[in-house]
CSV table of C-alpha atoms in Angstrom, one decimal:
chain,number,residue,atom,x,y,z
R,16,MET,CA,83.9,-48.1,35.3
R,17,LYS,CA,83.0,-51.8,35.2
R,18,LYS,CA,83.1,-53.8,38.4
R,19,LEU,CA,85.6,-56.7,38.5
R,20,ARG,CA,82.7,-59.1,38.9
R,21,GLU,CA,81.3,-58.0,35.6
R,22,ILE,CA,84.7,-58.1,33.8
R,23,PHE,CA,85.5,-61.6,35.0
R,24,LYS,CA,81.9,-63.0,34.8
R,25,GLY,CA,82.6,-64.8,31.5
R,26,PHE,CA,85.7,-66.6,32.8
R,27,ALA,CA,83.9,-68.8,35.4
R,28,THR,CA,83.6,-72.5,34.6
R,29,LYS,CA,80.3,-74.3,34.6
R,30,SER,CA,81.1,-76.0,37.9
R,31,GLU,CA,81.6,-72.6,39.6
R,32,HIS,CA,78.0,-71.6,38.9
R,33,HIS,CA,76.7,-74.6,40.8
R,34,GLN,CA,76.9,-74.1,44.6
R,35,HIS,CA,75.1,-75.0,47.7
R,36,HIS,CA,73.1,-72.1,49.1
R,37,ASP,CA,71.2,-71.6,52.4
R,38,CYS,CA,68.6,-69.6,50.5
R,39,CYS,CA,67.6,-72.7,48.5
R,40,GLY,CA,67.6,-75.4,51.2
R,41,GLY,CA,71.2,-76.5,50.3
R,42,ALA,CA,70.1,-77.7,46.8
R,43,GLU,CA,72.7,-77.5,44.1
R,44,HIS,CA,71.7,-75.2,41.2
R,45,SER,CA,72.7,-72.2,39.3
R,46,HIS,CA,72.0,-68.5,40.1
R,47,GLN,CA,73.5,-67.5,36.7
R,48,GLU,CA,71.3,-65.3,34.6
R,49,GLU,CA,70.3,-66.8,31.3
R,50,ASP,CA,71.0,-64.9,28.1
R,51,THR,CA,67.5,-64.4,26.7
R,52,ALA,CA,68.3,-61.7,24.1
R,53,HIS,CA,68.3,-64.3,21.3
R,54,LEU,CA,64.8,-65.5,22.4
R,55,LYS,CA,63.0,-62.2,21.8
R,56,THR,CA,59.5,-62.9,20.4
R,57,THR,CA,58.1,-60.8,17.7
R,58,TYR,CA,54.4,-60.7,16.7
R,59,GLN,CA,52.7,-60.4,13.3
R,60,CYS,CA,49.1,-60.3,12.0
R,61,PRO,CA,48.1,-63.8,10.9
R,62,MET,CA,46.3,-62.3,7.9
R,63,LYS,CA,49.5,-60.3,7.0
R,64,CYS,CA,47.5,-57.1,6.5
R,65,GLU,CA,50.7,-55.1,6.7
R,66,GLY,CA,52.9,-57.5,4.8
R,67,ASP,CA,55.8,-58.7,6.8
R,68,LYS,CA,55.6,-56.0,9.5
R,69,THR,CA,56.3,-57.2,13.0
R,70,TYR,CA,55.7,-55.8,16.5
R,71,ASP,CA,57.7,-56.2,19.7
R,72,ALA,CA,54.7,-56.7,21.9
R,73,PRO,CA,51.5,-58.7,21.7
R,74,GLY,CA,48.3,-56.9,20.8
R,75,ARG,CA,45.9,-56.5,17.9
R,76,CYS,CA,46.4,-55.7,14.2
R,77,PRO,CA,45.6,-52.0,13.6
R,78,VAL,CA,44.0,-53.0,10.2
R,79,CYS,CA,41.8,-56.0,10.9
R,80,ASN,CA,41.8,-56.0,14.8
R,81,MET,CA,42.9,-59.7,15.0
R,82,HIS,CA,45.2,-60.8,17.8
R,83,LEU,CA,48.9,-60.7,16.7
R,84,ALA,CA,50.5,-64.1,16.5
R,85,PRO,CA,54.1,-64.8,17.8
R,86,VAL,CA,56.5,-65.4,14.9
R,87,GLY,CA,59.9,-65.7,16.5
């Protein structure tokens, strides 16, 4: 069962996310989590040894051993 906080999380206005906190010396800022799902980086061999195949993590190409390059 979802907590009420999770259910109503999306209904908060922008100003409600900016508060003064003792933890931050009273500075005004947001503790809201950023949605980074759309920023997921994929990696690919720069020589395209495996065509358009991509990987979820950096590393080396299994064919030519070059470092995989970020593509998006």
